[in-house]
Amino acid sequence: MAYDKELTAAIKAASLAARLCRKVQKGLVQSDVRSKSGRRHQSPVTVADYGSQALVSFVLQQEFPGEFSLIAEEDSNDLRKDGAGAIVERITELVNDFLTSDGSYNVTLSPEDVLKAIDSGKSEGGSQGRHWVLDPVDGTKGFVRGDQYAVALALLDRGKVVLGALACPNLPLTPTGVADPHCRKDEVGCLFFAEVGGGTYMQPLDGSSAVKVQVSGVENPEEASFFESYEAAHSMHDLSSLIAQKLGVKAAPIRMDSQVKYGALSRGDGSIYLRFPRDGYREKIWDHAAGSIVVTEAGGVVTDAEGNPLDFSRGRKSTEPVPTSSSTKNSSFNRCSYVQF
Ligand SMILES: Nc1ncnc2c1ncn2[C@@H]1O[C@H](COP(=O)(O)OS(=O)(=O)O)[C@@H](OP(=O)(O)O)[C@H]1O
Ligand SMILES: [Mg+2]
Ligand SMILES: [Mg+2]
Ligand SMILES: [Mg+2]
Protein backbone atom coordinates (compact mmCIF):
# COMPACT_ATOMS: atom_id res chain seq x y z
CA MET A 1 0.00 0.00 0.00
CA ALA A 2 1.09 3.57 -0.69
CA TYR A 3 1.51 4.69 2.92
CA ASP A 4 2.78 1.52 4.59
CA LYS A 5 6.01 3.06 5.86
CA GLU A 6 4.13 6.04 7.30
CA LEU A 7 1.53 3.77 8.90
CA THR A 8 4.21 1.64 10.59
CA ALA A 9 5.82 4.80 11.98
CA ALA A 10 2.45 6.17 13.13
CA ILE A 11 1.62 2.96 14.99
CA LYS A 12 5.03 2.97 16.65
CA ALA A 13 4.77 6.64 17.69
CA ALA A 14 1.17 6.38 18.95
CA SER A 15 1.90 3.20 20.93
CA LEU A 16 4.93 4.72 22.59
CA ALA A 17 2.99 7.87 23.47
CA ALA A 18 0.08 5.81 24.80
CA ARG A 19 2.43 3.97 27.14
CA LEU A 20 3.75 7.29 28.44
CA CYS A 21 0.18 8.51 29.01
CA ARG A 22 -0.73 5.33 30.82
CA LYS A 23 2.14 5.76 33.23
CA VAL A 24 1.18 9.38 33.92
CA GLN A 25 -2.52 8.55 34.38
CA LYS A 26 -1.69 5.79 36.89
CA GLY A 27 0.29 8.14 39.12
CA LEU A 28 -1.43 11.41 38.30
CA VAL A 29 -0.75 14.14 40.84
CA GLN A 30 -2.20 17.65 40.94
CA SER A 31 1.07 19.28 39.83
CA ASP A 32 0.88 17.29 36.55
CA VAL A 33 -2.28 19.16 35.54
CA ARG A 34 -2.29 22.75 34.24
CA SER A 35 -4.89 25.07 32.85
CA LYS A 36 -3.93 26.51 29.45
CA SER A 37 -3.55 30.25 29.57
CA GLY A 38 -5.32 32.71 27.32
CA ARG A 39 -7.73 30.27 25.68
CA ARG A 40 -11.33 31.12 24.98
CA HIS A 41 -12.43 27.55 25.60
CA GLN A 42 -10.52 26.72 28.80
CA SER A 43 -9.19 23.21 28.89
CA PRO A 44 -6.68 21.37 31.03
CA VAL A 45 -3.27 20.22 29.82
CA THR A 46 -1.01 17.73 31.57
CA VAL A 47 2.56 16.47 31.44
CA ALA A 48 1.13 13.58 29.39
CA ASP A 49 -0.19 15.92 26.65
CA TYR A 50 3.23 17.57 26.36
CA GLY A 51 5.22 14.36 26.73
CA SER A 52 3.09 12.54 24.16
CA GLN A 53 3.45 15.41 21.66
CA ALA A 54 7.23 15.58 22.13
CA LEU A 55 7.58 11.80 21.72
CA VAL A 56 5.45 11.54 18.58
CA SER A 57 7.09 14.59 17.05
CA PHE A 58 10.59 13.24 17.77
CA VAL A 59 9.83 9.74 16.44
CA LEU A 60 8.26 11.06 13.22
CA GLN A 61 11.19 13.41 12.60
CA GLN A 62 13.62 10.52 13.06
CA GLU A 63 11.67 8.35 10.63
CA PHE A 64 11.11 11.07 8.02
CA PRO A 65 14.00 13.51 8.17
CA GLY A 66 13.71 16.46 5.89
CA GLU A 67 10.07 16.16 4.86
CA PHE A 68 8.28 17.02 8.04
CA SER A 69 5.13 19.02 8.75
CA LEU A 70 3.09 18.49 11.91
CA ILE A 71 -0.20 20.07 13.00
CA ALA A 72 -0.53 19.34 16.72
CA GLU A 73 -2.61 20.69 19.58
CA GLU A 74 -0.01 21.80 22.13
CA ASP A 75 2.77 24.40 22.14
CA SER A 76 5.51 25.27 24.61
CA ASN A 77 4.39 28.84 25.45
CA ASP A 78 3.27 28.07 29.01
CA LEU A 79 6.29 25.82 29.56
CA ARG A 80 8.70 28.65 28.78
CA LYS A 81 7.25 30.90 31.50
CA ASP A 82 8.90 31.52 34.86
CA GLY A 83 8.27 28.75 37.34
CA ALA A 84 7.69 26.02 34.74
CA GLY A 85 11.20 24.54 35.12
CA ALA A 86 10.15 21.62 37.31
CA ILE A 87 7.36 20.55 34.99
CA VAL A 88 9.67 20.75 31.96
CA GLU A 89 12.18 18.53 33.82
CA ARG A 90 9.43 16.02 34.56
CA ILE A 91 8.29 15.94 30.91
CA THR A 92 11.90 15.56 29.71
CA GLU A 93 12.48 12.65 32.06
CA LEU A 94 9.30 10.91 30.89
CA VAL A 95 10.11 11.41 27.20
CA ASN A 96 13.65 10.06 27.64
CA ASP A 97 12.39 7.02 29.61
CA PHE A 98 10.00 6.03 26.85
CA LEU A 99 12.37 6.81 23.96
CA THR A 100 15.02 4.50 25.38
CA SER A 101 12.44 1.87 26.43
CA ASP A 102 11.73 1.30 22.75
CA GLY A 103 15.32 0.30 22.08
CA SER A 104 15.51 1.93 18.65
CA TYR A 105 16.51 5.41 19.82
CA ASN A 106 19.74 5.70 21.72
CA VAL A 107 19.41 9.39 22.59
CA THR A 108 18.91 11.65 25.56
CA LEU A 109 16.93 14.79 24.85
CA SER A 110 17.61 18.01 26.74
CA PRO A 111 14.72 20.12 28.08
CA GLU A 112 15.26 22.49 25.14
CA ASP A 113 15.11 19.56 22.66
CA VAL A 114 11.78 18.56 24.21
CA LEU A 115 10.38 22.10 23.96
CA LYS A 116 11.51 22.28 20.33
CA ALA A 117 9.90 18.91 19.56
CA ILE A 118 6.64 20.19 21.07
CA ASP A 119 6.86 23.37 18.98
CA SER A 120 7.38 21.54 15.74
CA GLY A 121 3.61 20.96 15.75
CA LYS A 122 2.81 24.50 14.60
CA SER A 123 2.28 23.77 10.91
CA GLU A 124 -0.75 25.44 9.32
CA GLY A 125 -1.53 22.41 7.11
CA GLY A 126 -3.69 23.08 4.07
CA SER A 127 -4.52 21.43 0.78
CA GLN A 128 -0.97 20.95 -0.53
CA GLY A 129 1.62 18.33 0.41
CA ARG A 130 1.71 16.00 3.41
CA HIS A 131 0.99 16.96 7.01
CA TRP A 132 0.86 14.85 10.15
CA VAL A 133 -2.05 15.68 12.47
CA LEU A 134 -1.74 14.93 16.18
CA ASP A 135 -3.89 15.13 19.27
CA PRO A 136 -1.36 13.96 21.87
CA VAL A 137 -4.06 13.37 24.49
CA ASP A 138 -7.57 13.67 23.16
CA GLY A 139 -10.09 13.88 25.99
CA THR A 140 -7.75 15.43 28.57
CA LYS A 141 -10.71 15.93 30.90
CA GLY A 142 -11.40 12.19 30.71
CA PHE A 143 -7.72 11.48 31.22
CA VAL A 144 -7.66 13.58 34.41
CA ARG A 145 -10.89 11.94 35.64
CA GLY A 146 -9.33 8.49 35.14
CA ASP A 147 -11.62 7.69 32.21
CA GLN A 148 -11.30 7.31 28.44
CA TYR A 149 -8.81 9.25 26.30
CA ALA A 150 -6.91 8.65 23.07
CA VAL A 151 -3.64 9.42 21.31
CA ALA A 152 -4.78 10.33 17.80
CA LEU A 153 -2.36 10.56 14.88
CA ALA A 154 -3.23 10.91 11.21
CA LEU A 155 -1.55 11.83 7.94
CA LEU A 156 -3.04 14.25 5.43
CA ASP A 157 -1.96 14.07 1.80
CA ARG A 158 -3.23 16.92 -0.38
CA GLY A 159 -5.94 17.71 2.14
CA LYS A 160 -7.27 14.15 2.57
CA VAL A 161 -6.75 11.85 5.56
CA VAL A 162 -4.79 8.87 4.22
CA LEU A 163 -3.98 7.02 7.43
CA GLY A 164 -4.79 7.07 11.11
CA ALA A 165 -3.50 5.46 14.30
CA LEU A 166 -5.79 5.80 17.31
CA ALA A 167 -4.52 4.48 20.63
CA CYS A 168 -7.19 4.05 23.31
CA PRO A 169 -5.37 2.95 26.47
CA ASN A 170 -8.49 2.46 28.61
CA LEU A 171 -10.86 0.89 26.09
CA PRO A 172 -11.63 -2.76 26.92
CA LEU A 173 -10.45 -5.18 24.24
CA THR A 174 -13.89 -6.73 24.11
CA PRO A 175 -17.03 -4.65 23.69
CA THR A 176 -18.46 -5.82 27.01
CA GLY A 177 -18.39 -2.90 29.39
CA VAL A 178 -18.59 -0.25 26.70
CA ALA A 179 -22.18 0.53 27.64
CA ASP A 180 -20.71 1.43 30.98
CA PRO A 181 -17.40 3.08 30.16
CA HIS A 182 -16.61 3.44 33.85
CA CYS A 183 -16.71 -0.30 34.33
CA ARG A 184 -13.15 -1.47 34.93
CA LYS A 185 -11.98 -4.44 32.88
CA ASP A 186 -8.69 -6.21 33.26
CA GLU A 187 -7.92 -6.31 29.58
CA VAL A 188 -7.89 -2.74 28.36
CA GLY A 189 -5.88 -0.90 25.73
CA CYS A 190 -6.70 -0.93 22.01
CA LEU A 191 -4.94 0.53 19.02
CA PHE A 192 -7.01 1.11 15.89
CA PHE A 193 -5.26 1.81 12.61
CA ALA A 194 -6.36 2.38 9.04
CA GLU A 195 -4.86 3.25 5.69
CA VAL A 196 -6.95 4.56 2.83
CA GLY A 197 -8.36 1.62 0.85
CA GLY A 198 -6.96 -0.94 3.29
CA GLY A 199 -9.64 -1.36 5.97
CA THR A 200 -9.45 -0.79 9.72
CA TYR A 201 -7.63 -3.02 12.18
CA MET A 202 -7.55 -3.22 15.95
CA GLN A 203 -4.75 -4.66 18.04
CA PRO A 204 -4.06 -4.77 21.75
CA LEU A 205 -1.76 -1.94 22.79
CA ASP A 206 0.75 -4.54 23.96
CA GLY A 207 1.38 -5.30 20.30
CA SER A 208 -0.10 -8.76 19.67
CA SER A 209 -1.74 -9.48 16.35
CA ALA A 210 -4.31 -7.23 14.71
CA VAL A 211 -7.87 -8.11 13.68
CA LYS A 212 -9.94 -6.43 10.98
CA VAL A 213 -12.96 -4.55 12.34
CA GLN A 214 -16.29 -3.53 10.81
CA VAL A 215 -18.94 -1.05 11.84
CA SER A 216 -22.25 -2.32 13.20
CA GLY A 217 -24.67 -3.95 10.78
CA VAL A 218 -27.71 -2.77 12.75
CA GLU A 219 -30.25 -1.26 10.36
CA ASN A 220 -33.18 -0.63 12.64
CA PRO A 221 -32.74 2.56 14.72
CA GLU A 222 -34.76 0.90 17.50
CA GLU A 223 -31.85 -1.50 17.95
CA ALA A 224 -29.15 1.14 17.55
CA SER A 225 -27.19 2.86 20.27
CA PHE A 226 -25.39 6.16 20.00
CA PHE A 227 -22.28 7.81 21.37
CA GLU A 228 -21.86 11.39 22.45
CA SER A 229 -19.34 13.47 24.43
CA TYR A 230 -19.10 12.84 28.12
CA GLU A 231 -18.78 16.58 28.72
CA ALA A 232 -22.06 18.47 28.28
CA ALA A 233 -20.00 21.59 27.52
CA HIS A 234 -18.62 19.89 24.39
CA SER A 235 -21.85 18.67 22.83
CA MET A 236 -25.51 19.53 23.41
CA HIS A 237 -26.96 16.46 25.04
CA ASP A 238 -30.54 17.79 24.83
CA LEU A 239 -30.33 18.13 21.09
CA SER A 240 -28.87 14.65 20.52
CA SER A 241 -31.52 13.19 22.75
CA LEU A 242 -34.23 14.85 20.64
CA ILE A 243 -32.72 13.54 17.42
CA ALA A 244 -32.28 10.07 18.84
CA GLN A 245 -35.91 10.12 19.90
CA LYS A 246 -37.02 11.17 16.41
CA LEU A 247 -34.94 8.37 14.93
CA GLY A 248 -36.64 5.87 17.22
CA VAL A 249 -33.47 5.02 19.13
CA LYS A 250 -34.45 3.34 22.40
CA ALA A 251 -31.08 2.92 24.11
CA ALA A 252 -29.65 5.57 26.43
CA PRO A 253 -26.67 7.47 24.99
CA ILE A 254 -23.20 6.09 25.64
CA ARG A 255 -21.21 9.05 26.96
CA MET A 256 -17.53 8.68 26.39
CA ASP A 257 -14.61 11.07 26.15
CA SER A 258 -12.55 11.69 23.04
CA GLN A 259 -12.07 9.88 19.73
CA VAL A 260 -12.39 6.58 21.58
CA LYS A 261 -15.99 7.02 20.36
CA TYR A 262 -14.80 6.64 16.76
CA GLY A 263 -12.76 3.56 17.70
CA ALA A 264 -15.71 1.95 19.47
CA LEU A 265 -17.96 2.81 16.50
CA SER A 266 -15.51 1.21 14.05
CA ARG A 267 -15.81 -2.17 15.74
CA GLY A 268 -19.59 -1.99 16.08
CA ASP A 269 -19.95 -1.24 19.79
CA GLY A 270 -22.62 1.28 18.80
CA SER A 271 -24.04 2.63 15.54
CA ILE A 272 -24.14 6.41 15.72
CA TYR A 273 -22.00 9.29 17.01
CA LEU A 274 -23.81 12.58 17.57
CA ARG A 275 -21.85 15.76 18.26
CA PHE A 276 -23.21 19.29 18.58
CA PRO A 277 -20.74 21.78 20.03
CA ARG A 278 -22.21 24.96 21.46
CA ASP A 279 -22.44 28.25 19.58
CA GLY A 280 -19.30 29.61 18.02
CA TYR A 281 -17.02 26.64 18.75
CA ARG A 282 -14.82 25.67 15.82
CA GLU A 283 -13.66 22.09 15.69
CA LYS A 284 -9.93 21.38 15.43
CA ILE A 285 -8.81 18.92 12.77
CA TRP A 286 -6.84 16.84 15.30
CA ASP A 287 -10.10 16.02 17.10
CA HIS A 288 -11.44 14.13 14.05
CA ALA A 289 -8.69 13.21 11.56
CA ALA A 290 -7.58 9.83 12.94
CA GLY A 291 -11.06 8.87 14.18
CA SER A 292 -12.76 9.63 10.90
CA ILE A 293 -10.54 7.34 8.77
CA VAL A 294 -10.81 4.59 11.38
CA VAL A 295 -14.60 4.73 10.94
CA THR A 296 -14.72 5.16 7.15
CA GLU A 297 -12.26 2.32 6.50
CA ALA A 298 -14.40 0.09 8.75
CA GLY A 299 -17.36 0.73 6.43
CA GLY A 300 -18.87 3.73 8.22
CA VAL A 301 -19.70 7.21 7.01
CA VAL A 302 -18.48 10.51 8.46
CA THR A 303 -20.11 13.55 6.91
CA ASP A 304 -21.60 16.90 7.76
CA ALA A 305 -25.32 17.36 8.14
CA GLU A 306 -25.65 18.11 4.46
CA GLY A 307 -23.92 14.85 3.60
CA ASN A 308 -20.57 16.43 2.73
CA PRO A 309 -17.33 14.81 3.84
CA LEU A 310 -15.41 16.62 6.60
CA ASP A 311 -12.87 19.00 5.05
CA PHE A 312 -9.39 18.67 6.51
CA SER A 313 -7.72 20.86 3.90
CA ARG A 314 -8.44 24.28 5.40
CA GLY A 315 -5.79 24.53 8.08
CA ARG A 316 -5.82 23.78 11.79
CA LYS A 317 -9.51 24.49 12.38
CA SER A 318 -12.68 23.71 10.51
CA THR A 319 -14.22 26.73 8.79
CA GLU A 320 -17.65 27.90 9.88
CA PRO A 321 -19.36 25.74 12.50
CA VAL A 322 -21.48 23.64 10.15
CA PRO A 323 -23.28 20.63 11.62
CA THR A 324 -21.69 17.37 10.50
CA SER A 325 -22.48 13.72 10.87
CA SER A 326 -20.85 10.34 11.35
CA SER A 327 -21.77 6.71 11.56
CA THR A 328 -22.61 3.26 10.25
CA LYS A 329 -23.08 2.06 6.71
CA ASN A 330 -26.85 2.40 7.06
CA SER A 331 -27.86 5.40 5.02
CA SER A 332 -30.97 6.19 7.07
CA PHE A 333 -28.70 6.93 10.02
CA ASN A 334 -26.31 8.89 7.89
CA ARG A 335 -28.86 11.53 7.22
CA CYS A 336 -29.66 11.83 10.89
CA SER A 337 -26.48 11.59 12.90
CA TYR A 338 -24.41 14.68 13.49
CA VAL A 339 -21.01 15.86 14.57
CA GLN A 340 -20.51 19.61 14.38
CA PHE A 341 -17.36 20.35 12.43
N1 LIG B 1 -16.49 23.94 24.03
C1 LIG B 1 -16.15 22.88 23.32
N2 LIG B 1 -17.01 22.34 22.44
C2 LIG B 1 -16.68 21.26 21.74
N3 LIG B 1 -15.53 20.59 21.85
C3 LIG B 1 -14.65 21.08 22.70
C4 LIG B 1 -14.90 22.23 23.49
N4 LIG B 1 -13.83 22.47 24.26
C5 LIG B 1 -12.95 21.51 23.95
N5 LIG B 1 -13.45 20.67 23.01
C6 LIG B 1 -12.81 19.56 22.35
O1 LIG B 1 -13.39 18.32 22.70
C7 LIG B 1 -12.36 17.37 22.80
C8 LIG B 1 -12.76 16.23 23.67
O2 LIG B 1 -13.51 15.36 22.91
P1 LIG B 1 -15.02 15.02 23.21
O3 LIG B 1 -15.84 16.25 23.26
O4 LIG B 1 -15.38 14.02 22.16
O5 LIG B 1 -14.99 14.28 24.57
S1 LIG B 1 -15.63 14.65 25.95
O6 LIG B 1 -16.55 13.60 26.28
O7 LIG B 1 -16.34 15.88 25.87
O8 LIG B 1 -14.54 14.73 26.88
C9 LIG B 1 -11.24 18.16 23.37
O9 LIG B 1 -10.04 17.56 23.00
P2 LIG B 1 -8.78 17.65 24.01
O10 LIG B 1 -8.48 19.12 24.24
O11 LIG B 1 -7.74 16.98 23.17
O12 LIG B 1 -9.15 16.91 25.23
C10 LIG B 1 -11.39 19.53 22.75
O13 LIG B 1 -10.62 19.72 21.59
MG1 LIG C 1 -6.91 20.03 24.83
MG1 LIG D 1 -8.85 16.64 21.37
MG1 LIG E 1 -5.72 17.02 23.27
XYZ file of C-alpha atoms and ligand atoms in Angstrom:
375
model
C 0.000 0.000 0.000
C 1.087 3.575 -0.685
C 1.507 4.694 2.915
C 2.782 1.516 4.587
C 6.011 3.056 5.861
C 4.131 6.040 7.295
C 1.528 3.768 8.902
C 4.208 1.644 10.585
C 5.821 4.799 11.982
C 2.451 6.169 13.130
C 1.621 2.961 14.986
C 5.026 2.967 16.648
C 4.770 6.637 17.688
C 1.174 6.382 18.948
C 1.904 3.195 20.927
C 4.933 4.718 22.593
C 2.987 7.874 23.466
C 0.076 5.814 24.796
C 2.433 3.972 27.140
C 3.753 7.293 28.436
C 0.177 8.515 29.009
C -0.727 5.327 30.824
C 2.142 5.757 33.228
C 1.178 9.377 33.921
C -2.520 8.552 34.384
C -1.695 5.793 36.892
C 0.295 8.138 39.116
C -1.433 11.414 38.302
C -0.752 14.136 40.843
C -2.197 17.651 40.936
C 1.070 19.275 39.826
C 0.883 17.290 36.548
C -2.282 19.158 35.537
C -2.290 22.746 34.244
C -4.889 25.072 32.847
C -3.934 26.510 29.452
C -3.553 30.253 29.573
C -5.324 32.712 27.318
C -7.733 30.274 25.676
C -11.328 31.118 24.985
C -12.425 27.555 25.600
C -10.516 26.724 28.803
C -9.189 23.215 28.890
C -6.682 21.368 31.029
C -3.274 20.222 29.818
C -1.015 17.730 31.574
C 2.557 16.468 31.438
C 1.131 13.580 29.393
C -0.194 15.919 26.655
C 3.226 17.570 26.363
C 5.222 14.359 26.727
C 3.091 12.542 24.160
C 3.446 15.406 21.662
C 7.229 15.581 22.135
C 7.583 11.797 21.715
C 5.450 11.544 18.582
C 7.093 14.587 17.048
C 10.590 13.239 17.770
C 9.829 9.742 16.441
C 8.265 11.057 13.218
C 11.194 13.405 12.602
C 13.621 10.520 13.063
C 11.673 8.348 10.630
C 11.106 11.066 8.024
C 13.998 13.505 8.175
C 13.706 16.461 5.892
C 10.072 16.158 4.861
C 8.282 17.020 8.038
C 5.130 19.020 8.751
C 3.086 18.490 11.913
C -0.204 20.067 13.003
C -0.531 19.341 16.717
C -2.609 20.690 19.582
C -0.014 21.801 22.133
C 2.768 24.400 22.139
C 5.515 25.267 24.609
C 4.387 28.840 25.455
C 3.273 28.072 29.010
C 6.293 25.819 29.559
C 8.702 28.655 28.775
C 7.247 30.897 31.495
C 8.900 31.521 34.860
C 8.266 28.747 37.343
C 7.694 26.024 34.745
C 11.204 24.543 35.117
C 10.146 21.623 37.314
C 7.359 20.551 34.993
C 9.675 20.746 31.961
C 12.178 18.528 33.821
C 9.433 16.023 34.559
C 8.294 15.943 30.913
C 11.895 15.555 29.707
C 12.477 12.646 32.062
C 9.299 10.909 30.890
C 10.110 11.411 27.201
C 13.653 10.059 27.635
C 12.392 7.022 29.607
C 9.998 6.033 26.851
C 12.368 6.813 23.964
C 15.017 4.497 25.377
C 12.437 1.871 26.427
C 11.729 1.298 22.746
C 15.324 0.304 22.078
C 15.512 1.927 18.651
C 16.508 5.414 19.815
C 19.742 5.698 21.723
C 19.407 9.390 22.593
C 18.908 11.651 25.564
C 16.927 14.791 24.848
C 17.614 18.008 26.744
C 14.722 20.116 28.084
C 15.264 22.493 25.144
C 15.112 19.559 22.657
C 11.783 18.557 24.213
C 10.381 22.103 23.957
C 11.507 22.278 20.328
C 9.905 18.911 19.558
C 6.637 20.190 21.072
C 6.859 23.369 18.985
C 7.377 21.541 15.735
C 3.613 20.965 15.753
C 2.814 24.497 14.600
C 2.277 23.769 10.910
C -0.752 25.438 9.320
C -1.534 22.412 7.110
C -3.687 23.080 4.073
C -4.523 21.426 0.778
C -0.967 20.947 -0.534
C 1.619 18.327 0.410
C 1.713 16.004 3.409
C 0.994 16.962 7.011
C 0.859 14.847 10.146
C -2.052 15.683 12.469
C -1.745 14.926 16.181
C -3.895 15.135 19.270
C -1.362 13.962 21.867
C -4.063 13.374 24.494
C -7.573 13.673 23.163
C -10.085 13.881 25.993
C -7.752 15.427 28.568
C -10.713 15.926 30.905
C -11.402 12.191 30.714
C -7.715 11.482 31.225
C -7.656 13.578 34.415
C -10.890 11.943 35.635
C -9.327 8.486 35.142
C -11.620 7.686 32.209
C -11.296 7.314 28.440
C -8.813 9.249 26.295
C -6.908 8.649 23.067
C -3.641 9.417 21.307
C -4.782 10.330 17.804
C -2.359 10.561 14.884
C -3.233 10.913 11.205
C -1.551 11.832 7.939
C -3.043 14.254 5.431
C -1.960 14.066 1.799
C -3.227 16.919 -0.380
C -5.943 17.710 2.141
C -7.266 14.148 2.574
C -6.749 11.854 5.558
C -4.791 8.872 4.218
C -3.981 7.022 7.430
C -4.786 7.073 11.109
C -3.499 5.465 14.298
C -5.788 5.800 17.311
C -4.521 4.478 20.626
C -7.191 4.048 23.309
C -5.367 2.947 26.471
C -8.493 2.456 28.614
C -10.860 0.892 26.087
C -11.632 -2.756 26.924
C -10.452 -5.181 24.236
C -13.893 -6.730 24.107
C -17.033 -4.652 23.691
C -18.459 -5.823 27.015
C -18.394 -2.902 29.391
C -18.593 -0.248 26.699
C -22.182 0.534 27.635
C -20.714 1.429 30.981
C -17.397 3.081 30.155
C -16.607 3.440 33.852
C -16.710 -0.302 34.325
C -13.145 -1.475 34.928
C -11.978 -4.442 32.881
C -8.687 -6.208 33.262
C -7.919 -6.306 29.585
C -7.887 -2.745 28.356
C -5.876 -0.900 25.730
C -6.699 -0.928 22.014
C -4.942 0.530 19.024
C -7.014 1.115 15.889
C -5.260 1.808 12.608
C -6.362 2.385 9.040
C -4.860 3.249 5.686
C -6.951 4.563 2.833
C -8.357 1.623 0.850
C -6.959 -0.935 3.291
C -9.643 -1.363 5.970
C -9.445 -0.795 9.721
C -7.631 -3.024 12.180
C -7.552 -3.219 15.954
C -4.753 -4.658 18.037
C -4.062 -4.772 21.747
C -1.765 -1.940 22.794
C 0.746 -4.541 23.964
C 1.377 -5.301 20.304
C -0.096 -8.758 19.674
C -1.741 -9.485 16.353
C -4.309 -7.229 14.706
C -7.867 -8.114 13.676
C -9.943 -6.433 10.976
C -12.960 -4.550 12.345
C -16.292 -3.529 10.813
C -18.945 -1.052 11.836
C -22.249 -2.315 13.198
C -24.666 -3.953 10.776
C -27.710 -2.775 12.746
C -30.253 -1.265 10.355
C -33.182 -0.627 12.638
C -32.737 2.557 14.723
C -34.756 0.902 17.497
C -31.850 -1.499 17.953
C -29.153 1.137 17.555
C -27.192 2.855 20.266
C -25.390 6.160 19.997
C -22.281 7.808 21.369
C -21.856 11.388 22.452
C -19.344 13.473 24.425
C -19.097 12.843 28.123
C -18.779 16.578 28.718
C -22.063 18.472 28.276
C -20.003 21.589 27.516
C -18.618 19.885 24.394
C -21.849 18.674 22.830
C -25.505 19.534 23.413
C -26.964 16.456 25.040
C -30.541 17.786 24.832
C -30.325 18.129 21.087
C -28.867 14.655 20.517
C -31.521 13.191 22.748
C -34.226 14.854 20.639
C -32.718 13.545 17.421
C -32.281 10.066 18.838
C -35.908 10.123 19.900
C -37.018 11.171 16.406
C -34.935 8.368 14.933
C -36.643 5.866 17.222
C -33.472 5.024 19.126
C -34.446 3.341 22.398
C -31.083 2.921 24.112
C -29.646 5.567 26.430
C -26.667 7.474 24.993
C -23.204 6.093 25.639
C -21.209 9.054 26.956
C -17.525 8.679 26.394
C -14.606 11.073 26.145
C -12.548 11.689 23.037
C -12.066 9.879 19.728
C -12.394 6.576 21.585
C -15.994 7.018 20.364
C -14.797 6.636 16.758
C -12.760 3.557 17.700
C -15.715 1.946 19.465
C -17.961 2.810 16.496
C -15.512 1.211 14.049
C -15.811 -2.165 15.743
C -19.589 -1.992 16.080
C -19.951 -1.240 19.794
C -22.619 1.284 18.796
C -24.038 2.630 15.543
C -24.135 6.410 15.721
C -21.996 9.288 17.007
C -23.813 12.576 17.571
C -21.849 15.759 18.258
C -23.207 19.294 18.581
C -20.744 21.783 20.033
C -22.207 24.959 21.457
C -22.441 28.247 19.584
C -19.297 29.605 18.024
C -17.022 26.645 18.746
C -14.824 25.671 15.815
C -13.656 22.086 15.690
C -9.929 21.379 15.430
C -8.813 18.922 12.768
C -6.839 16.840 15.302
C -10.101 16.022 17.103
C -11.444 14.126 14.052
C -8.693 13.210 11.557
C -7.582 9.827 12.936
C -11.057 8.865 14.177
C -12.755 9.628 10.896
C -10.537 7.339 8.767
C -10.808 4.590 11.381
C -14.603 4.729 10.937
C -14.724 5.159 7.146
C -12.264 2.323 6.496
C -14.397 0.086 8.752
C -17.363 0.725 6.428
C -18.868 3.734 8.217
C -19.702 7.206 7.015
C -18.478 10.512 8.456
C -20.115 13.548 6.906
C -21.597 16.899 7.764
C -25.325 17.357 8.144
C -25.647 18.105 4.456
C -23.916 14.852 3.597
C -20.570 16.428 2.733
C -17.325 14.814 3.844
C -15.412 16.623 6.596
C -12.874 19.003 5.048
C -9.390 18.674 6.514
C -7.723 20.858 3.900
C -8.437 24.279 5.396
C -5.793 24.527 8.080
C -5.819 23.781 11.787
C -9.512 24.492 12.382
C -12.685 23.708 10.505
C -14.217 26.729 8.794
C -17.651 27.903 9.877
C -19.364 25.744 12.496
C -21.476 23.637 10.145
C -23.283 20.632 11.620
C -21.687 17.373 10.496
C -22.477 13.715 10.866
C -20.848 10.342 11.345
C -21.775 6.713 11.556
C -22.609 3.261 10.247
C -23.085 2.055 6.707
C -26.848 2.395 7.059
C -27.864 5.402 5.021
C -30.970 6.189 7.066
C -28.705 6.933 10.024
C -26.314 8.888 7.891
C -28.857 11.533 7.216
C -29.661 11.831 10.885
C -26.478 11.585 12.904
C -24.409 14.678 13.493
C -21.007 15.860 14.571
C -20.509 19.606 14.379
C -17.357 20.353 12.426
N -16.486 23.942 24.029
C -16.151 22.875 23.322
N -17.007 22.344 22.445
C -16.683 21.263 21.736
N -15.530 20.590 21.848
C -14.652 21.079 22.704
C -14.905 22.230 23.492
N -13.834 22.466 24.255
C -12.949 21.506 23.955
N -13.452 20.672 23.014
C -12.815 19.555 22.348
O -13.393 18.316 22.699
C -12.355 17.368 22.795
C -12.763 16.230 23.666
O -13.511 15.364 22.914
P -15.024 15.021 23.205
O -15.840 16.252 23.255
O -15.382 14.025 22.162
O -14.991 14.278 24.570
S -15.634 14.655 25.952
O -16.547 13.604 26.275
O -16.345 15.884 25.867
O -14.541 14.726 26.879
C -11.243 18.161 23.367
O -10.036 17.562 22.998
P -8.780 17.653 24.009
O -8.478 19.116 24.242
O -7.740 16.979 23.171
O -9.153 16.911 25.232
C -11.388 19.526 22.747
O -10.620 19.721 21.592
Mg -6.905 20.034 24.826
Mg -8.851 16.637 21.372
Mg -5.721 17.025 23.274
